[in-house]
XYZ file of C-alpha atoms in Angstrom:
309
model
C 28.798 14.375 7.267
C 28.703 11.339 9.546
C 24.926 11.601 9.830
C 24.654 12.020 6.057
C 26.678 8.887 5.332
C 24.760 6.989 7.980
C 21.435 7.920 6.344
C 22.721 6.876 2.921
C 23.913 3.534 4.282
C 20.545 2.951 5.963
C 18.825 3.900 2.718
C 20.735 1.201 0.842
C 19.560 -1.505 3.235
C 15.970 -0.242 3.102
C 16.222 -0.086 -0.701
C 16.134 -3.889 -0.938
C 12.771 -3.822 0.815
C 11.577 -1.035 -1.505
C 12.592 -3.098 -4.547
C 10.539 -5.974 -3.162
C 7.505 -3.711 -2.780
C 8.119 -2.417 -6.312
C 7.792 -5.914 -7.782
C 4.182 -6.270 -6.637
C 3.122 -2.629 -6.683
C 4.422 -1.698 -10.142
C 5.271 -4.874 -12.056
C 2.324 -7.026 -10.921
C 0.097 -3.984 -10.318
C -1.046 -5.449 -6.992
C -1.238 -3.858 -3.532
C 0.362 -6.391 -1.174
C 0.461 -5.769 2.585
C 2.395 -8.964 3.321
C 5.469 -6.743 3.622
C 4.378 -5.701 7.112
C 4.832 -9.325 8.215
C 7.599 -10.636 5.949
C 9.983 -7.817 6.918
C 10.070 -8.744 10.645
C 10.010 -12.425 9.602
C 13.375 -11.952 7.901
C 14.726 -10.201 10.983
C 13.354 -12.897 13.300
C 14.774 -15.776 11.261
C 18.196 -14.183 10.847
C 18.688 -13.169 14.476
C 17.382 -16.484 15.834
C 19.795 -18.416 13.631
C 22.756 -16.203 14.520
C 22.076 -16.629 18.238
C 22.071 -20.392 17.668
C 25.446 -20.349 15.945
C 24.545 -20.100 12.245
C 26.785 -17.969 10.023
C 25.357 -14.458 9.430
C 25.454 -14.737 5.624
C 23.682 -18.092 5.728
C 21.005 -16.679 8.046
C 20.245 -14.012 5.401
C 19.749 -16.670 2.727
C 17.429 -18.647 5.004
C 15.528 -15.432 5.777
C 15.140 -14.971 2.015
C 13.556 -18.432 1.779
C 11.272 -17.626 4.723
C 10.054 -14.480 2.991
C 9.431 -16.414 -0.206
C 7.308 -18.876 1.766
C 5.235 -15.965 3.111
C 4.817 -14.668 -0.437
C 3.727 -18.132 -1.554
C 0.913 -18.092 1.019
C -0.328 -14.641 -0.055
C -0.038 -15.588 -3.712
C -2.029 -18.781 -3.126
C -4.792 -16.918 -1.293
C -4.966 -14.355 -4.090
C -4.804 -16.618 -7.120
C -6.383 -19.901 -6.009
C -8.849 -18.862 -3.307
C -9.711 -15.644 -5.168
C -9.345 -13.497 -2.050
C -8.682 -9.837 -3.007
C -4.986 -8.932 -2.958
C -5.360 -6.416 -0.146
C -7.153 -8.908 2.108
C -4.729 -11.710 1.202
C -1.837 -9.579 2.420
C -3.661 -8.656 5.613
C -4.443 -12.310 6.358
C -0.836 -13.401 5.843
C 0.495 -10.408 7.766
C -1.756 -11.241 10.717
C -0.672 -14.878 10.742
C 2.997 -13.919 10.503
C 2.758 -11.984 13.761
C 2.312 -15.256 15.652
C 4.877 -17.058 13.510
C 7.464 -14.361 14.192
C 6.842 -14.694 17.924
C 7.287 -18.448 17.640
C 10.501 -18.069 15.663
C 12.043 -15.669 18.183
C 10.461 -17.216 21.259
C 9.993 -13.705 22.671
C 9.112 -10.183 21.568
C 12.696 -9.244 20.671
C 16.181 -10.709 20.322
C 19.463 -8.878 20.924
C 22.591 -9.595 18.897
C 24.865 -8.087 21.522
C 28.172 -9.958 21.390
C 27.120 -12.006 18.348
C 28.811 -11.972 14.966
C 27.013 -10.178 12.119
C 27.853 -9.268 8.538
C 28.463 -5.668 9.611
C 30.857 -6.670 12.397
C 32.648 -9.048 10.040
C 33.324 -6.194 7.607
C 34.302 -3.912 10.514
C 37.002 -6.419 11.440
C 38.854 -5.413 8.248
C 39.435 -1.942 9.702
C 36.328 -0.067 8.535
C 34.097 1.935 10.849
C 30.455 0.938 11.142
C 29.111 3.512 8.671
C 31.548 2.496 5.944
C 30.917 -1.166 6.709
C 27.162 -0.678 6.263
C 27.792 1.284 3.041
C 29.896 -1.563 1.668
C 27.454 -4.313 2.666
C 24.480 -2.304 1.413
C 26.135 -1.464 -1.909
C 27.105 -5.092 -2.549
C 23.657 -6.374 -1.561
C 21.806 -3.817 -3.704
C 24.145 -4.439 -6.643
C 23.592 -8.195 -6.483
C 19.807 -7.783 -6.220
C 19.582 -5.414 -9.202
C 21.905 -7.579 -11.310
C 19.952 -10.741 -10.478
C 16.574 -9.116 -11.199
C 17.863 -7.538 -14.432
C 18.937 -10.963 -15.672
C 15.777 -12.656 -14.419
C 13.347 -10.210 -16.041
C 14.978 -10.832 -19.403
C 14.295 -14.565 -19.184
C 11.114 -16.191 -20.479
C 9.603 -16.418 -16.991
C 10.581 -12.849 -16.132
C 9.046 -11.488 -19.316
C 5.900 -13.516 -18.605
C 5.629 -11.906 -15.151
C 5.967 -8.433 -16.647
C 3.397 -9.271 -19.308
C 0.984 -10.543 -16.639
C 1.231 -7.279 -14.756
C 0.798 -5.179 -17.908
C -2.190 -7.047 -19.356
C -3.504 -10.097 -17.540
C -6.210 -10.979 -20.097
C -3.901 -10.720 -23.095
C -1.260 -12.785 -21.318
C -3.801 -15.548 -20.665
C -4.862 -15.443 -24.297
C -1.239 -16.042 -25.297
C -0.972 -19.145 -23.119
C 0.827 -17.652 -20.107
C -0.125 -19.241 -16.798
C -0.806 -15.916 -15.155
C -1.646 -17.306 -11.716
C 1.728 -19.049 -11.550
C 3.476 -15.847 -12.627
C 1.704 -13.872 -9.919
C 2.720 -16.379 -7.246
C 6.348 -16.218 -8.404
C 6.172 -12.420 -8.260
C 4.775 -12.573 -4.727
C 7.567 -14.920 -3.662
C 10.334 -12.763 -5.141
C 8.866 -9.627 -3.601
C 8.539 -10.953 -0.067
C 11.839 -12.792 -0.277
C 13.615 -9.483 -0.911
C 11.614 -7.761 1.822
C 12.646 -10.451 4.327
C 16.262 -10.122 3.173
C 16.134 -6.406 3.919
C 14.704 -7.173 7.367
C 17.542 -9.607 8.047
C 20.233 -7.113 7.020
C 18.695 -4.269 9.016
C 18.388 -6.483 12.095
C 22.097 -7.301 11.833
C 22.874 -3.612 11.385
C 20.699 -2.508 14.316
C 21.834 -5.358 16.538
C 18.364 -6.651 17.383
C 15.052 -7.898 15.997
C 11.691 -6.756 17.323
C 8.204 -8.056 16.685
C 6.910 -4.563 15.829
C 9.703 -3.511 13.456
C 7.521 -4.173 10.407
C 4.993 -1.443 11.229
C 5.050 1.195 8.493
C 7.198 -0.921 6.151
C 4.787 -0.603 3.231
C 4.692 3.193 3.652
C 8.492 3.419 3.474
C 8.570 1.161 0.418
C 5.890 3.087 -1.455
C 7.448 6.440 -0.580
C 10.809 5.261 -1.945
C 9.173 4.105 -5.188
C 7.175 7.287 -5.755
C 10.057 9.617 -4.882
C 12.277 7.836 -7.412
C 9.596 8.028 -10.095
C 9.183 11.753 -9.569
C 12.680 12.325 -10.958
C 12.860 9.576 -13.598
C 10.210 7.920 -15.774
C 9.978 5.479 -18.703
C 13.257 3.697 -18.014
C 14.481 0.138 -18.524
C 13.936 -2.348 -15.702
C 17.473 -2.055 -14.295
C 17.359 1.746 -14.332
C 13.922 1.725 -12.716
C 15.277 -0.404 -9.892
C 18.104 2.106 -9.494
C 15.544 4.901 -9.146
C 13.914 2.922 -6.326
C 17.299 2.792 -4.587
C 17.705 6.534 -5.133
C 14.218 7.125 -3.751
C 15.036 5.079 -0.649
C 18.195 7.088 -0.003
C 16.346 10.398 -0.518
C 13.632 9.223 1.854
C 16.194 8.500 4.601
C 17.760 11.920 4.021
C 14.347 13.566 4.396
C 13.844 11.688 7.660
C 17.268 12.964 8.774
C 16.168 16.532 8.018
C 13.015 16.008 10.092
C 15.064 14.691 13.015
C 17.444 17.635 12.725
C 14.419 19.893 13.276
C 14.194 18.451 16.820
C 11.021 16.509 16.026
C 10.110 13.822 18.546
C 11.116 10.404 17.082
C 7.695 9.111 18.119
C 6.171 11.433 15.515
C 8.170 9.996 12.601
C 5.314 7.755 11.462
C 3.103 10.803 10.970
C 5.767 12.537 8.901
C 6.263 9.336 6.881
C 2.554 9.225 6.080
C 2.513 12.919 5.132
C 5.607 12.445 2.966
C 3.991 9.510 1.151
C 0.803 11.515 0.545
C 2.830 14.393 -0.914
C 4.906 12.020 -3.045
C 1.758 10.400 -4.438
C 0.250 13.796 -5.224
C 3.355 15.291 -6.861
C 3.211 13.336 -10.175
C -0.383 14.500 -10.726
C 0.676 18.094 -10.095
C 3.584 17.713 -12.529
C 1.301 16.350 -15.237
C -1.156 19.183 -14.687
C 1.553 21.831 -14.985
C 3.115 20.233 -18.074
C -0.143 20.109 -20.067
C -0.687 23.185 -22.259
C -3.766 25.192 -21.452
C -6.523 24.825 -24.028
C -7.927 28.001 -25.477
C -11.670 28.333 -24.936
C -13.509 29.480 -28.027
C -15.721 32.479 -27.515
C -19.458 32.023 -28.066
C -20.282 35.698 -28.095
C -22.498 36.866 -30.968
C -21.723 39.809 -33.176
C -24.008 42.735 -33.516
C -24.463 42.006 -37.197
C -25.766 38.463 -36.936
C -27.419 38.677 -33.533
C -28.953 35.601 -31.910
C -29.980 34.069 -35.248
C -26.394 33.832 -36.517
C -25.312 32.135 -33.246
C -28.036 29.475 -33.674
C -26.962 28.802 -37.258
C -23.379 27.928 -36.228
């Protein structure tokens, strides 16, 4: 039970990252790899600030701004310089590796003995698992509420319209490039926030902690969509959270099978491939089989009657 609750609590923190990936992958319909760099950026900014005496909650907000700045760069490369989305993300991700090293001043930072949001909640008498559950639940709730309200504003609706039909949105006077940049900024801001919270939970930040981030985010999105489809924006975000929690539980099952932790990346990739394939299989099974009309000729008409059909 302790391992189960721990996986759920971890899933809630990872869910914020998955929601960020969802904004570009589903709403903007863009494949953005900036997540691999903005996730450790959030961790680097938060831990560096905490070590230098900044309040943990404030460090998360600053990490959010740092992630938004990374999204701004990718969005600019994509919209203004017309670099393909995939390459724009790779360029920003590569540059962020050096920036993250500069921010931390070394390859990793330990928060041993430092105050974090998790330890602050623990001081009220909760154990670490329950503290992470509480922090994760509050953070996810605030993110979903904020995004639900935002996507019902004029700008939010314009972003959704841009992702659904870029040409039609331009024809209706929407500045689609601006909407895409805003979407990039929101996405990477949330991803960096997740990195900051997970760094405070784990007690350290590492330069390589962003490897595989996009795989985890996509897996969470696809797993959630397998169970629920055609929902409102708030409910869709909840399915992403559910997918993130299920993903962490699946990883727990793999670890319980005495699999070497070094092999987790392989299992994550396999899980994502299966999750991406499953919707196609479901659609194939749900479609009724079409009856094939027979083209056999009767003895009475012979070949001539078949040609006259």
